[in-house]
CSV table of C-alpha atoms in Angstrom, one decimal:
chain,number,residue,atom,x,y,z
A,1,ASN,CA,-8.4,-5.0,18.0
A,2,ALA,CA,-8.4,-6.7,14.7
A,3,GLY,CA,-10.8,-4.7,12.7
A,4,VAL,CA,-12.5,-7.0,9.9
A,5,THR,CA,-10.9,-10.1,8.9
A,6,GLN,CA,-12.2,-12.7,6.3
A,7,THR,CA,-10.9,-16.0,5.1
A,8,PRO,CA,-9.8,-17.5,3.2
A,9,LYS,CA,-7.5,-14.8,1.5
A,10,PHE,CA,-7.6,-16.8,-1.4
A,11,GLN,CA,-9.4,-19.7,-3.4
A,12,VAL,CA,-9.9,-21.6,-6.7
A,13,LEU,CA,-13.0,-23.4,-7.6
A,14,LYS,CA,-14.2,-25.4,-10.3
A,15,THR,CA,-17.8,-24.3,-11.9
A,16,GLY,CA,-20.7,-26.1,-9.6
A,17,GLN,CA,-19.0,-26.3,-6.5
A,18,SER,CA,-19.8,-24.4,-3.8
A,19,MET,CA,-18.0,-22.6,-0.7
A,20,THR,CA,-18.5,-20.1,2.4
A,21,LEU,CA,-16.5,-16.9,2.8
A,22,GLN,CA,-16.2,-16.0,6.1
A,23,CYS,CA,-16.1,-12.7,7.7
A,24,ALA,CA,-16.0,-11.5,11.3
A,25,GLN,CA,-15.6,-7.8,12.8
A,26,ASP,CA,-14.5,-6.9,16.4
A,27,MET,CA,-15.8,-3.2,16.5
A,28,ASN,CA,-19.6,-4.0,17.9
A,29,HIS,CA,-20.8,-2.8,14.6
A,30,ASN,CA,-24.3,-3.0,13.7
A,31,SER,CA,-24.2,-3.2,10.0
A,32,MET,CA,-22.0,-5.8,7.8
A,33,TYR,CA,-21.4,-5.7,3.9
A,34,TRP,CA,-20.3,-7.8,1.3
A,35,TYR,CA,-19.3,-6.5,-2.4
A,36,ARG,CA,-17.4,-7.9,-4.9
A,37,GLN,CA,-14.6,-5.7,-7.1
A,38,ASP,CA,-14.3,-6.1,-10.9
A,39,PRO,CA,-11.5,-4.2,-13.1
A,40,GLY,CA,-13.6,-0.8,-14.0
A,41,MET,CA,-16.4,-1.5,-12.2
A,42,GLY,CA,-15.8,-0.2,-8.5
A,43,LEU,CA,-17.3,-2.1,-5.5
A,44,ARG,CA,-20.6,-3.5,-6.4
A,45,LEU,CA,-22.9,-4.3,-3.3
A,46,ILE,CA,-24.0,-8.0,-3.1
A,47,TYR,CA,-25.7,-8.0,0.1
A,48,TYR,CA,-25.9,-6.1,3.3
A,49,SER,CA,-27.2,-7.2,7.1
A,50,ALA,CA,-28.4,-3.7,8.7
A,51,SER,CA,-28.6,-5.0,12.2
A,52,GLU,CA,-28.1,-8.5,13.3
A,53,GLY,CA,-31.2,-11.0,12.0
A,54,THR,CA,-31.4,-8.9,9.0
A,55,THR,CA,-30.2,-9.7,5.5
A,56,ASP,CA,-31.2,-7.4,2.3
A,57,LYS,CA,-30.0,-7.5,-1.2
A,58,GLY,CA,-27.7,-5.4,-3.1
A,59,GLU,CA,-27.2,-4.5,-6.6
A,60,VAL,CA,-26.0,-7.8,-7.6
A,61,PRO,CA,-27.4,-11.0,-5.3
A,62,ASN,CA,-27.9,-13.5,-7.9
A,63,GLY,CA,-26.1,-16.9,-7.3
A,64,TYR,CA,-25.1,-15.7,-3.5
A,65,ASN,CA,-26.7,-16.3,0.1
A,66,VAL,CA,-25.7,-14.9,3.5
A,67,SER,CA,-26.2,-15.2,6.9
A,68,ARG,CA,-25.7,-12.9,9.6
A,69,LEU,CA,-24.7,-15.5,12.4
A,70,ASN,CA,-24.4,-13.1,15.4
A,71,LYS,CA,-23.3,-9.5,15.3
A,72,ARG,CA,-19.9,-10.4,15.0
A,73,GLU,CA,-20.2,-12.3,11.7
A,74,PHE,CA,-21.5,-12.3,8.3
A,75,SER,CA,-20.8,-14.9,6.0
A,76,LEU,CA,-21.2,-15.2,2.0
A,77,ARG,CA,-22.3,-18.6,0.1
A,78,LEU,CA,-21.8,-19.6,-3.5
A,79,GLU,CA,-23.9,-22.2,-4.1
A,80,SER,CA,-23.0,-23.3,-7.7
A,81,ALA,CA,-19.9,-21.3,-8.4
A,82,ALA,CA,-19.6,-19.5,-12.0
A,83,PRO,CA,-16.9,-18.3,-14.0
A,84,SER,CA,-18.6,-14.8,-13.8
A,85,GLN,CA,-18.3,-14.9,-9.9
A,86,THR,CA,-14.4,-14.6,-10.5
A,87,SER,CA,-13.7,-11.7,-8.3
A,88,VAL,CA,-12.2,-9.8,-5.4
A,89,TYR,CA,-14.7,-10.1,-2.3
A,90,PHE,CA,-14.7,-7.5,0.3
A,91,CYS,CA,-16.7,-7.6,3.5
A,92,ALA,CA,-17.1,-4.3,5.4
A,93,SER,CA,-19.0,-2.9,8.8
A,94,ASN,CA,-19.7,0.2,10.4
A,95,TYR,CA,-22.4,2.1,12.7
A,96,PRO,CA,-25.4,2.9,10.0
A,97,ALA,CA,-25.3,6.5,10.5
A,98,ARG,CA,-24.8,9.7,8.4
A,99,GLY,CA,-21.0,10.1,7.9
A,100,GLY,CA,-20.7,6.5,9.3
A,101,GLU,CA,-17.3,5.1,7.4
A,102,GLN,CA,-17.4,1.5,6.5
A,103,TYR,CA,-14.3,-0.3,7.6
A,104,PHE,CA,-12.8,-3.2,5.0
A,105,GLY,CA,-11.5,-6.4,5.5
A,106,PRO,CA,-8.1,-7.4,3.2
A,107,GLY,CA,-10.3,-9.0,0.8
A,108,THR,CA,-10.9,-12.7,-0.8
A,109,ARG,CA,-9.4,-13.5,-4.2
A,110,LEU,CA,-12.1,-16.1,-6.1
A,111,THR,CA,-10.9,-18.0,-8.9
A,112,VAL,CA,-13.7,-20.0,-10.6
A,113,THR,CA,-12.6,-22.4,-13.6
B,1,ALA,CA,-31.4,7.7,-6.1
B,2,GLN,CA,-27.6,8.7,-5.7
B,3,SER,CA,-24.7,8.2,-7.9
B,4,VAL,CA,-21.0,9.0,-8.4
B,5,THR,CA,-19.0,9.7,-11.3
B,6,GLN,CA,-15.4,9.7,-11.4
B,7,LEU,CA,-14.4,11.8,-14.3
B,8,ASP,CA,-10.9,9.9,-15.2
B,9,SER,CA,-10.2,6.3,-15.4
B,10,HIS,CA,-6.4,6.7,-15.1
B,11,VAL,CA,-4.1,9.9,-14.0
B,12,SER,CA,-0.3,9.9,-14.3
B,13,VAL,CA,1.6,13.0,-12.6
B,14,SER,CA,5.0,13.5,-12.1
B,15,GLU,CA,6.3,13.1,-8.7
B,16,GLY,CA,6.4,16.3,-6.6
B,17,THR,CA,3.5,17.8,-8.7
B,18,PRO,CA,0.0,18.5,-7.6
B,19,VAL,CA,-2.7,15.7,-7.9
B,20,LEU,CA,-6.4,16.0,-8.8
B,21,LEU,CA,-8.5,13.4,-9.0
B,22,ARG,CA,-12.2,14.6,-10.0
B,23,CYS,CA,-15.9,13.3,-8.7
B,24,ASN,CA,-19.2,14.6,-9.4
B,25,TYR,CA,-22.3,13.2,-7.6
B,26,SER,CA,-25.9,12.7,-7.7
B,27,SER,CA,-28.0,13.3,-4.5
B,28,SER,CA,-31.4,14.0,-4.1
B,29,TYR,CA,-30.5,15.2,-0.2
B,30,SER,CA,-27.7,16.8,1.2
B,31,PRO,CA,-25.2,13.7,1.0
B,32,SER,CA,-22.3,12.3,2.8
B,33,LEU,CA,-19.5,11.5,0.6
B,34,PHE,CA,-15.9,9.6,0.9
B,35,TRP,CA,-12.6,8.9,-0.8
B,36,TYR,CA,-11.1,5.7,-0.3
B,37,VAL,CA,-7.6,4.6,-1.4
B,38,GLN,CA,-6.6,1.1,-2.3
B,39,HIS,CA,-3.1,0.3,-2.7
B,40,PRO,CA,-2.1,-2.9,-4.8
B,41,ASN,CA,-3.5,-6.4,-3.4
B,42,LYS,CA,-4.9,-4.3,-0.3
B,43,GLY,CA,-8.1,-3.6,1.2
B,44,LEU,CA,-9.4,0.2,1.0
B,45,GLN,CA,-8.5,2.6,3.2
B,46,LEU,CA,-10.6,5.8,4.4
B,47,LEU,CA,-8.8,9.3,2.8
B,48,LEU,CA,-11.4,11.4,4.3
B,49,LYS,CA,-15.2,12.3,4.4
B,50,TYR,CA,-17.4,15.0,4.2
B,51,THR,CA,-20.7,15.3,6.3
B,52,SER,CA,-21.9,18.5,6.0
B,53,ALA,CA,-19.5,20.5,8.4
B,54,ALA,CA,-16.9,22.3,7.0
B,55,THR,CA,-16.2,22.3,2.8
B,56,LEU,CA,-13.1,21.6,2.5
B,57,VAL,CA,-11.9,18.1,4.3
B,58,LYS,CA,-8.3,17.1,5.2
B,59,GLY,CA,-7.4,13.7,5.6
B,60,ILE,CA,-4.6,11.6,5.9
B,61,ASN,CA,-1.3,11.9,4.1
B,62,GLY,CA,-1.8,15.4,2.9
B,63,PHE,CA,-5.3,14.7,0.8
B,64,GLU,CA,-7.8,17.2,0.9
B,65,ALA,CA,-11.4,17.6,-1.1
B,66,GLU,CA,-13.6,20.3,-1.3
B,67,PHE,CA,-17.4,19.8,-1.4
B,68,LYS,CA,-18.9,22.3,-3.8
B,69,LYS,CA,-22.8,22.1,-3.6
B,70,SER,CA,-23.5,24.1,-6.8
B,71,GLU,CA,-21.0,22.4,-9.2
B,72,THR,CA,-21.9,18.6,-7.4
B,73,SER,CA,-18.4,17.9,-7.4
B,74,PHE,CA,-16.3,16.2,-4.5
B,75,HIS,CA,-12.6,16.5,-6.0
B,76,LEU,CA,-9.5,15.1,-4.5
B,77,THR,CA,-6.4,16.9,-4.6
B,78,LYS,CA,-2.7,17.2,-3.5
B,79,PRO,CA,-0.4,19.8,-3.4
B,80,SER,CA,2.6,17.7,-4.1
B,81,ALA,CA,2.5,14.0,-5.6
B,82,HIS,CA,4.7,10.8,-3.2
B,83,MET,CA,5.6,7.7,-5.0
B,84,SER,CA,3.7,5.8,-2.3
B,85,ASP,CA,0.6,7.6,-3.8
B,86,ALA,CA,0.3,5.3,-6.7
B,87,ALA,CA,-3.0,3.6,-6.0
B,88,GLU,CA,-6.3,3.1,-7.0
B,89,TYR,CA,-8.7,6.0,-5.3
B,90,PHE,CA,-12.4,5.7,-5.0
B,91,CYS,CA,-15.2,8.3,-4.6
B,92,VAL,CA,-18.1,7.5,-2.6
B,93,VAL,CA,-21.4,8.8,-1.8
B,94,SER,CA,-23.5,7.4,0.9
B,95,ASP,CA,-27.6,6.4,0.7
B,96,THR,CA,-29.4,8.8,2.5
B,97,SER,CA,-32.8,7.0,2.7
B,98,GLY,CA,-31.9,5.9,5.8
B,99,THR,CA,-29.9,2.8,5.0
B,100,TYR,CA,-26.7,4.2,4.5
B,101,LYS,CA,-25.3,1.9,1.9
B,102,TYR,CA,-22.4,3.0,0.0
B,103,ILE,CA,-22.6,3.8,-4.0
B,104,PHE,CA,-18.9,3.6,-5.4
B,105,GLY,CA,-18.0,5.1,-8.4
B,106,THR,CA,-15.5,2.9,-10.9
B,107,GLY,CA,-12.3,4.2,-9.2
B,108,THR,CA,-9.3,6.4,-10.7
B,109,ARG,CA,-6.0,4.9,-10.8
B,110,LEU,CA,-3.6,7.2,-10.1
B,111,LYS,CA,0.3,6.5,-11.3
B,112,VAL,CA,3.2,8.6,-9.8
B,113,LEU,CA,6.1,8.9,-12.2
B,114,ALA,CA,9.9,9.5,-11.0
């Protein structure tokens, strides 16, 4: 039982390049989430998927797209990376219910130069 | 709308002394509240959660938190700090509108002095 896995762990991009961050969970959770973490700002929600086949914007969706490929996988795409997207990205999953704790992946550290 | 405020961005304690990390929340409904810990260059781990059962919640590694509705607070405490407690701690409130999204506080970095 691996929990939530993310690839890659580290990535350096040049401005304007594109890339996809991958996330998978093996806990049969319905909901999945993408966050970014910046110093002094906590974690901010980029996009989430309440269930397979649905996605919704979070607090900071500009510059990102997502795909809920199936129940296990939820990817985050940067179409044209900008230095402001330098951050640590976390994926999480849970059963969406009162008290349903989220389980987090190990994170992807992205630097855009 | 829900929100959460962590009152201290940095806290320093000596090893063996009590830890207090403060969190206030705002919620129109009875909230679910969580504390997560993040060690350097690691992911987030759940310490404890409150979901309207007992107001004093015990978590892992000797941490506990008390839900006080009258004060809209959910402070995290530990009687005796250990060097391994040095980390960043996040207070989280869960959206009660039906999506159960998390709203994070900005974090408190705990430093433990030898």
